[in-house]
Short mmCIF file of C-alpha atoms in Angstrom, two decimals:
data_model
loop_
_atom_site.label_atom_id
_atom_site.label_comp_id
_atom_site.label_asym_id
_atom_site.label_seq_id
_atom_site.Cartn_x
_atom_site.Cartn_y
_atom_site.Cartn_z
CA MET R 1 25.80 23.38 7.85
CA GLY R 2 24.51 22.77 11.39
CA CYS R 3 21.39 24.78 10.72
CA GLY R 4 20.81 22.88 7.47
CA LYS R 5 21.24 19.54 9.21
CA ARG R 6 18.74 20.43 11.89
CA SER R 7 16.17 21.70 9.36
CA LEU R 8 16.39 18.55 7.22
CA THR R 9 16.09 16.27 10.24
CA THR R 10 13.26 18.34 11.70
CA ALA R 11 11.43 18.23 8.36
CA ALA R 12 11.80 14.46 8.20
CA VAL R 13 10.50 13.99 11.74
CA ALA R 14 7.60 16.33 10.95
CA LEU R 15 6.75 14.23 7.89
CA VAL R 16 6.70 11.05 9.98
CA CYS R 17 4.47 12.69 12.57
CA ALA R 18 2.12 14.11 9.94
CA VAL R 19 1.72 10.79 8.18
CA THR R 20 1.14 9.09 11.52
CA VAL R 21 -1.72 11.51 12.15
CA LEU R 22 -3.13 10.90 8.67
CA SER R 23 -3.10 7.15 9.20
CA ALA R 24 -4.46 7.24 12.74
CA PRO R 25 -7.70 5.34 13.44
CA GLY R 26 -10.67 7.50 12.63
CA MET R 27 -8.68 9.51 10.07
CA ALA R 28 -7.37 8.19 6.76
CA TYR R 29 -8.34 4.57 7.14
CA ALA R 30 -11.47 4.63 9.22
CA SER R 31 -14.38 2.80 7.65
CA PRO R 32 -16.92 5.49 6.73
CA SER R 33 -20.17 5.44 8.60
CA ALA R 34 -23.40 5.24 6.70
CA PRO R 35 -25.49 8.43 6.94
CA THR R 36 -28.34 8.33 9.41
CA PRO R 37 -31.52 7.52 7.49
CA THR R 38 -34.15 10.23 7.41
CA PRO R 39 -37.17 9.10 9.46
CA ALA R 40 -40.11 8.29 7.24
CA PRO R 41 -42.81 10.94 7.63
CA THR R 42 -46.39 9.81 8.01
CA PRO R 43 -48.17 10.50 4.72
CA PRO R 44 -50.94 13.04 5.18
CA SER R 45 -54.46 11.62 5.19
CA GLY R 46 -56.16 11.79 1.86
CA THR R 47 -52.88 11.66 -0.13
CA THR R 48 -53.49 10.34 -3.62
CA PRO R 49 -51.57 7.07 -4.18
CA LYS R 50 -48.90 7.30 -6.82
CA SER R 51 -49.70 5.86 -10.21
CA ALA R 52 -47.64 3.10 -11.82
CA ALA R 53 -45.99 5.73 -14.03
CA ASP R 54 -45.11 7.84 -11.00
CA LEU R 55 -43.58 4.88 -9.22
CA GLU R 56 -41.60 3.92 -12.31
CA GLU R 57 -40.22 7.47 -12.36
CA VAL R 58 -39.27 7.11 -8.69
CA ARG R 59 -37.56 3.79 -9.43
CA GLU R 60 -35.53 5.35 -12.24
CA LYS R 61 -34.55 8.29 -10.05
CA LEU R 62 -33.44 5.96 -7.27
CA GLU R 63 -31.49 3.84 -9.70
CA LYS R 64 -29.70 6.95 -10.98
CA LEU R 65 -28.95 8.25 -7.47
CA TYR R 66 -27.59 4.94 -6.24
CA HIS R 67 -25.54 4.53 -9.40
CA GLU R 68 -23.97 7.95 -8.86
CA ALA R 69 -23.28 6.98 -5.25
CA ALA R 70 -21.59 3.78 -6.50
CA VAL R 71 -19.36 5.77 -8.87
CA ALA R 72 -18.41 8.11 -6.04
CA THR R 73 -17.77 5.11 -3.77
CA ASP R 74 -15.29 3.72 -6.30
CA ALA R 75 -13.57 7.11 -6.37
CA TYR R 76 -13.46 7.15 -2.56
CA ASN R 77 -12.04 3.63 -2.40
CA ALA R 78 -9.41 4.43 -5.05
CA ALA R 79 -8.31 7.55 -3.15
CA GLU R 80 -8.24 5.54 0.08
CA GLU R 81 -6.01 2.88 -1.46
CA LYS R 82 -3.64 5.49 -2.93
CA THR R 83 -3.49 7.35 0.36
CA GLU R 84 -2.46 4.20 2.21
CA LYS R 85 0.36 3.47 -0.26
CA GLN R 86 1.54 7.08 -0.35
CA SER R 87 1.56 7.33 3.45
CA THR R 88 3.78 4.25 3.64
CA GLN R 89 6.12 5.65 0.98
CA LEU R 90 6.26 9.02 2.69
CA VAL R 91 7.21 7.48 6.02
CA GLY R 92 9.95 5.53 4.21
CA LEU R 93 11.30 8.71 2.61
CA ALA R 94 11.27 10.53 5.94
CA ARG R 95 13.28 7.72 7.52
CA GLU R 96 15.79 7.83 4.66
CA ILE R 97 16.20 11.58 5.23
CA VAL R 98 16.93 11.01 8.92
CA LYS R 99 19.41 8.21 8.14
CA GLY R 100 21.07 10.28 5.39
CA GLN R 101 21.47 13.27 7.67
CA ALA R 102 23.06 11.11 10.37
CA LYS R 103 25.48 9.68 7.78
CA LEU R 104 26.34 13.17 6.55
CA ASP R 105 27.01 14.30 10.13
CA ARG R 106 29.48 11.42 10.61
CA LEU R 107 31.26 12.16 7.32
CA GLN R 108 31.55 15.83 8.18
CA ASP R 109 33.05 14.98 11.57
CA ARG R 110 35.61 12.70 9.90
CA ALA R 111 36.43 15.35 7.30
CA GLY R 112 36.96 17.91 10.04
CA ALA R 113 39.29 15.58 11.94
CA ALA R 114 41.31 14.91 8.76
CA ALA R 115 41.59 18.62 8.05
CA ARG R 116 42.84 19.32 11.57
CA ALA R 117 45.44 16.55 11.33
CA GLN R 118 46.66 17.89 8.00
CA TYR R 119 46.94 21.37 9.47
CA ARG R 120 49.06 20.14 12.38
CA GLY R 121 51.48 18.32 10.05
CA GLY R 122 51.59 20.97 7.32
CA GLY R 123 53.51 24.20 6.79
CA LEU R 124 56.72 23.19 4.94
CA PRO R 125 56.86 21.64 1.46
CA PRO R 126 57.48 17.85 1.36
CA ASP R 127 61.16 18.08 0.12
CA ALA R 128 62.07 20.50 2.92
CA ARG R 129 60.51 18.24 5.53
CA LEU R 130 62.56 15.32 4.09
CA TRP R 131 65.90 17.17 4.40
CA LEU R 132 65.10 18.38 7.91
CA SER R 133 63.91 15.01 9.13
CA ASP R 134 66.13 13.18 11.70
CA ASN R 135 64.89 9.86 10.31
CA PRO R 136 64.34 10.01 6.51
CA GLN R 137 62.93 6.45 6.38
CA GLN R 138 60.40 7.28 9.06
CA TYR R 139 59.45 10.38 7.10
CA LEU R 140 59.02 8.40 3.88
CA ASP R 141 56.86 5.86 5.72
CA GLY R 142 54.79 8.70 7.11
CA ALA R 143 54.51 10.29 3.68
CA GLY R 144 53.09 7.05 2.32
CA ARG R 145 50.49 7.05 5.06
CA VAL R 146 49.70 10.67 4.27
CA ARG R 147 49.11 9.80 0.61
CA GLN R 148 46.82 7.00 1.69
CA GLY R 149 45.01 9.42 3.95
CA GLU R 150 44.65 11.90 1.10
CA HIS R 151 43.08 9.22 -1.08
CA ALA R 152 40.74 8.28 1.77
CA THR R 153 39.84 11.92 2.27
CA LYS R 154 39.00 12.32 -1.42
CA GLY R 155 36.78 9.24 -1.22
CA MET R 156 35.12 10.58 1.90
CA LEU R 157 34.46 13.95 0.25
CA ALA R 158 32.96 12.18 -2.77
CA GLU R 159 30.74 10.17 -0.44
CA MET R 160 29.67 13.38 1.31
CA THR R 161 28.69 14.86 -2.05
CA ARG R 162 26.66 11.76 -2.93
CA THR R 163 24.95 11.80 0.46
CA GLN R 164 24.06 15.48 0.08
CA LYS R 165 22.57 14.78 -3.37
CA ASP R 166 20.60 11.82 -1.97
CA LEU R 167 19.25 14.00 0.82
CA ALA R 168 18.17 16.66 -1.65
CA GLN R 169 16.41 14.03 -3.80
CA TYR R 170 14.70 12.41 -0.78
CA THR R 171 13.44 15.82 0.30
CA LYS R 172 12.17 16.60 -3.21
CA ASP R 173 10.44 13.20 -3.45
CA ALA R 174 8.90 13.62 0.00
CA SER R 175 7.50 17.02 -0.95
CA ALA R 176 5.99 15.61 -4.15
CA GLN R 177 4.55 12.64 -2.25
CA TRP R 178 3.06 14.98 0.32
CA ARG R 179 1.33 16.98 -2.43
CA ARG R 180 -0.12 13.79 -3.93
CA LEU R 181 -1.25 12.68 -0.48
CA GLU R 182 -3.02 15.99 0.06
CA ALA R 183 -4.66 15.78 -3.38
CA ASN R 184 -6.00 12.32 -2.57
CA ARG R 185 -7.24 13.52 0.80
CA LYS R 186 -9.27 16.19 -1.01
CA ALA R 187 -10.51 13.63 -3.56
CA LYS R 188 -11.68 11.37 -0.72
CA ALA R 189 -13.48 14.25 0.97
CA ALA R 190 -15.21 15.27 -2.27
CA ALA R 191 -16.25 11.67 -3.02
CA LYS R 192 -17.51 11.18 0.53
CA LYS R 193 -19.61 14.35 0.29
CA LYS R 194 -21.13 13.23 -3.02
CA ILE R 195 -21.91 9.75 -1.68
CA LYS R 196 -23.69 11.10 1.37
CA GLN R 197 -25.64 13.62 -0.71
CA ARG R 198 -26.85 11.00 -3.19
CA ILE R 199 -27.80 8.51 -0.48
CA ALA R 200 -29.57 11.17 1.56
CA THR R 201 -31.55 12.30 -1.50
CA ALA R 202 -32.50 8.70 -2.31
CA GLU R 203 -33.56 7.99 1.25
CA LYS R 204 -35.64 11.17 1.37
CA LEU R 205 -37.34 10.18 -1.88
CA GLU R 206 -38.14 6.71 -0.52
CA SER R 207 -39.30 8.10 2.83
CA GLN R 208 -42.04 10.07 1.08
CA LEU R 209 -43.68 6.86 -0.08
CA ALA R 210 -46.46 5.15 1.82
CA ALA R 211 -45.91 1.56 2.94
CA GLU R 212 -48.07 0.20 0.13
CA GLU R 213 -46.15 2.29 -2.41
CA LYS R 214 -42.83 0.98 -1.11
CA GLU R 215 -44.09 -2.56 -1.66
CA ARG R 216 -45.13 -1.69 -5.21
CA LEU R 217 -41.74 -0.03 -5.80
CA ALA R 218 -39.91 -3.14 -4.58
CA LYS R 219 -42.04 -5.21 -6.96
CA LEU R 220 -41.11 -2.88 -9.84
CA GLU R 221 -37.41 -3.33 -9.02
CA GLU R 222 -37.82 -7.11 -8.92
CA ASP R 223 -39.71 -7.11 -12.22
CA ALA R 224 -37.05 -4.97 -13.91
CA ALA R 225 -34.26 -7.27 -12.70
CA HIS R 226 -36.25 -10.38 -13.72
CA ALA R 227 -36.92 -8.99 -17.20
CA ALA R 228 -33.22 -8.23 -17.71
CA GLN R 229 -32.19 -11.68 -16.49
CA THR R 230 -34.80 -13.37 -18.71
CA ALA R 231 -33.58 -11.46 -21.76
CA TRP R 232 -29.98 -12.43 -20.96
CA LEU R 233 -30.84 -16.10 -20.53
CA SER R 234 -32.97 -16.14 -23.70
CA SER R 235 -29.79 -15.53 -25.70
CA GLY R 236 -28.76 -19.09 -24.84
CA VAL R 237 -25.66 -17.89 -23.02
CA LEU R 238 -26.16 -20.23 -20.07
CA ALA R 239 -25.91 -23.30 -22.30
CA ASP R 240 -22.33 -22.32 -23.10
CA ILE R 241 -21.28 -21.46 -19.54
CA ASN R 242 -20.00 -24.69 -18.05
CA GLY R 243 -16.59 -23.77 -16.64
CA LYS R 244 -15.51 -25.42 -13.41
CA ALA R 245 -14.21 -23.30 -10.54
CA SER R 246 -10.52 -23.43 -9.72
CA PRO R 247 -9.55 -24.43 -6.15
CA GLN R 248 -9.00 -20.75 -5.31
CA GLY R 249 -12.23 -19.82 -7.07
CA ARG R 250 -14.18 -22.26 -4.90
CA LYS R 251 -12.69 -20.70 -1.76
CA ALA R 252 -13.60 -17.21 -2.99
CA VAL R 253 -17.19 -18.28 -3.69
CA GLN R 254 -17.46 -19.96 -0.29
CA TYR R 255 -16.32 -16.76 1.42
CA ALA R 256 -18.61 -14.49 -0.59
CA THR R 257 -21.73 -16.64 -0.13
CA ALA R 258 -21.02 -16.89 3.61
CA GLN R 259 -21.53 -13.10 3.78
CA ILE R 260 -25.13 -13.28 2.50
CA GLY R 261 -27.41 -11.22 4.70
CA LYS R 262 -24.75 -8.72 5.79
CA MET R 263 -25.59 -5.11 5.01
CA TYR R 264 -24.10 -2.94 2.31
CA GLU R 265 -21.99 -0.02 3.51
CA TRP R 266 -19.98 2.18 1.17
CA GLY R 267 -16.23 1.95 1.72
CA ALA R 268 -16.59 -1.20 3.85
CA GLU R 269 -14.48 -4.35 3.47
CA GLY R 270 -16.07 -6.51 6.15
CA PRO R 271 -16.33 -8.41 8.26
CA LYS R 272 -19.71 -6.96 9.25
CA THR R 273 -20.56 -4.84 6.19
CA TYR R 274 -19.37 -4.58 2.60
CA ASP R 275 -19.60 -2.52 -0.53
CA CYS R 276 -19.57 -4.34 -3.86
CA SER R 277 -15.82 -4.39 -4.50
CA GLY R 278 -15.09 -4.74 -0.79
CA LEU R 279 -16.90 -8.09 -0.93
CA THR R 280 -15.13 -9.37 -4.04
CA SER R 281 -11.65 -8.21 -3.00
CA GLN R 282 -12.01 -9.74 0.46
CA ALA R 283 -13.37 -12.98 -0.96
CA TRP R 284 -10.31 -13.39 -3.14
CA ALA R 285 -8.01 -12.35 -0.30
CA ALA R 286 -9.57 -15.16 1.73
CA ALA R 287 -8.72 -17.47 -1.17
CA GLY R 288 -5.09 -16.37 -0.94
CA LEU R 289 -4.95 -13.90 -3.82
CA GLY R 290 -4.84 -10.12 -3.52
CA ILE R 291 -6.75 -8.21 -6.20
CA PRO R 292 -7.44 -4.48 -6.73
CA ARG R 293 -9.81 -2.85 -4.25
CA THR R 294 -12.18 -1.11 -6.67
CA SER R 295 -14.44 -2.49 -9.40
CA GLN R 296 -12.88 -0.11 -11.94
CA GLU R 297 -9.35 -1.30 -11.15
CA GLN R 298 -10.53 -4.92 -11.11
CA TRP R 299 -11.83 -4.33 -14.63
CA ARG R 300 -8.65 -2.55 -15.71
CA GLN R 301 -6.04 -4.86 -14.19
CA LEU R 302 -7.47 -8.39 -14.13
CA THR R 303 -7.57 -10.82 -17.06
CA HIS R 304 -10.65 -10.39 -19.27
CA VAL R 305 -12.54 -13.53 -20.28
CA ASP R 306 -15.54 -14.03 -22.54
CA VAL R 307 -18.89 -14.19 -20.75
CA ARG R 308 -19.52 -17.63 -22.24
CA SER R 309 -16.23 -18.86 -20.74
CA MET R 310 -16.80 -17.62 -17.19
CA ARG R 311 -16.60 -19.95 -14.24
CA PRO R 312 -17.49 -19.64 -10.52
CA GLY R 313 -15.18 -17.16 -8.82
CA ASP R 314 -14.92 -14.89 -11.85
CA LEU R 315 -16.02 -11.29 -11.37
CA VAL R 316 -18.82 -9.81 -13.45
CA ILE R 317 -18.35 -6.08 -14.00
CA TYR R 318 -21.45 -3.96 -14.59
CA PHE R 319 -22.36 -0.68 -16.33
CA GLY R 320 -20.27 1.20 -18.85
CA ASP R 321 -18.23 2.89 -16.13
CA ALA R 322 -17.42 -0.38 -14.29
CA SER R 323 -19.09 0.99 -11.16
CA HIS R 324 -20.45 -2.32 -9.84
CA VAL R 325 -19.14 -5.86 -9.48
CA GLY R 326 -20.50 -9.23 -8.42
CA MET R 327 -19.00 -12.71 -8.21
CA TYR R 328 -20.28 -15.45 -10.49
CA ILE R 329 -21.30 -18.54 -8.49
CA GLY R 330 -22.71 -20.72 -11.27
CA ASP R 331 -26.14 -21.44 -12.78
CA GLY R 332 -26.40 -17.90 -14.18
CA ALA R 333 -26.20 -16.26 -10.74
CA ILE R 334 -23.94 -13.88 -8.87
CA VAL R 335 -23.46 -12.96 -5.23
CA HIS R 336 -23.05 -9.23 -4.65
CA ALA R 337 -23.51 -6.30 -2.28
CA PRO R 338 -26.16 -4.30 -4.18
CA ARG R 339 -26.49 -0.80 -2.69
CA PRO R 340 -27.25 1.15 0.49
CA GLY R 341 -30.27 -0.25 2.30
CA ARG R 342 -29.72 -3.72 0.86
CA SER R 343 -27.78 -6.75 2.07
CA VAL R 344 -25.39 -9.15 0.36
CA THR R 345 -27.57 -11.41 -1.76
CA ILE R 346 -27.77 -13.69 -4.79
CA ALA R 347 -29.04 -12.20 -8.06
CA GLY R 348 -29.21 -13.08 -11.72
CA ALA R 349 -25.91 -12.42 -13.49
CA GLY R 350 -27.81 -10.70 -16.29
CA SER R 351 -30.06 -8.59 -14.08
CA MET R 352 -27.85 -5.54 -14.71
CA PRO R 353 -26.03 -4.36 -17.84
CA ILE R 354 -22.85 -6.48 -18.10
CA LEU R 355 -19.67 -4.68 -19.13
CA GLY R 356 -17.55 -7.82 -19.05
CA VAL R 357 -15.99 -10.57 -16.97
CA VAL R 358 -12.56 -10.74 -15.34
CA ARG R 359 -10.68 -13.66 -13.83
CA PRO R 360 -8.44 -13.05 -10.80
CA ASP R 361 -6.55 -16.37 -10.94
CA LYS R 362 -6.08 -16.52 -14.73
#
């Protein structure tokens, strides 16, 4: 039993230490750093400027790359959130194992003492000890105490059994939690690798453009967003959107708009940089309401409302995979953190494909 006690306690302490390492700054919860941009090479003299069709192809490629990076960012953020919860749960389980082992040690010591006492008073059957006793009443009193002790011993043994079962279950749960923690660590690493690859590819593609071509590309992006917003407004949707912000909604909008100009950084939740869902989740936290960290979970867990019923503070979810989110601020506009290389800004609510609208405060 001593060896078993030591191994359980050692395992629990090891779990606490391991989780502490996983949650140390710079490990599980460190804000990821944006990849170092590739320096823009000087275009060779005599290079033929790209045609409008070529630049449109570049724009579409960039849009695809940054969208894939956004999807991977949501996966990274989800794994990060799960890792934090699982680390906390694992530490709790490890502490329960240590406490349970200490309790079992005490029960075993008490059981040993009771067994030794019974051994010292045993030997003859009860009726023989009664006849041989110099004081029968004293014997009977003692026998009553012995019966009480036997009942207490049975209760103690039952408690030992329960404690042993609890320890076995805690250990099983801790092992399962550790496996889930490791799986999420791998998911985070895979998502991080994909994000960096997509951003690096996009930056390399942009770096190959001349300054004049970059200006034309930016104009193409603006035109595409303006066309989408115009089409959305032409449906007459804005005439029906007249909801007033709730008190919490106003606070969330005030927080989000105060971040305008701060750079996008994947995995970031402020206060200096944000990704799209980092901005919206922190804005609502500032308003006193915790909401899911990722745009996909915001879409899945929060109350859905019709686009025509949205009000300032509501979250507009974009693309079929819910990979982007902005906050509606009124007058057909949102505030959002667009993508790497861009800062928090105001944009048309219809400038991207709308999946739906969710309301944090119902």
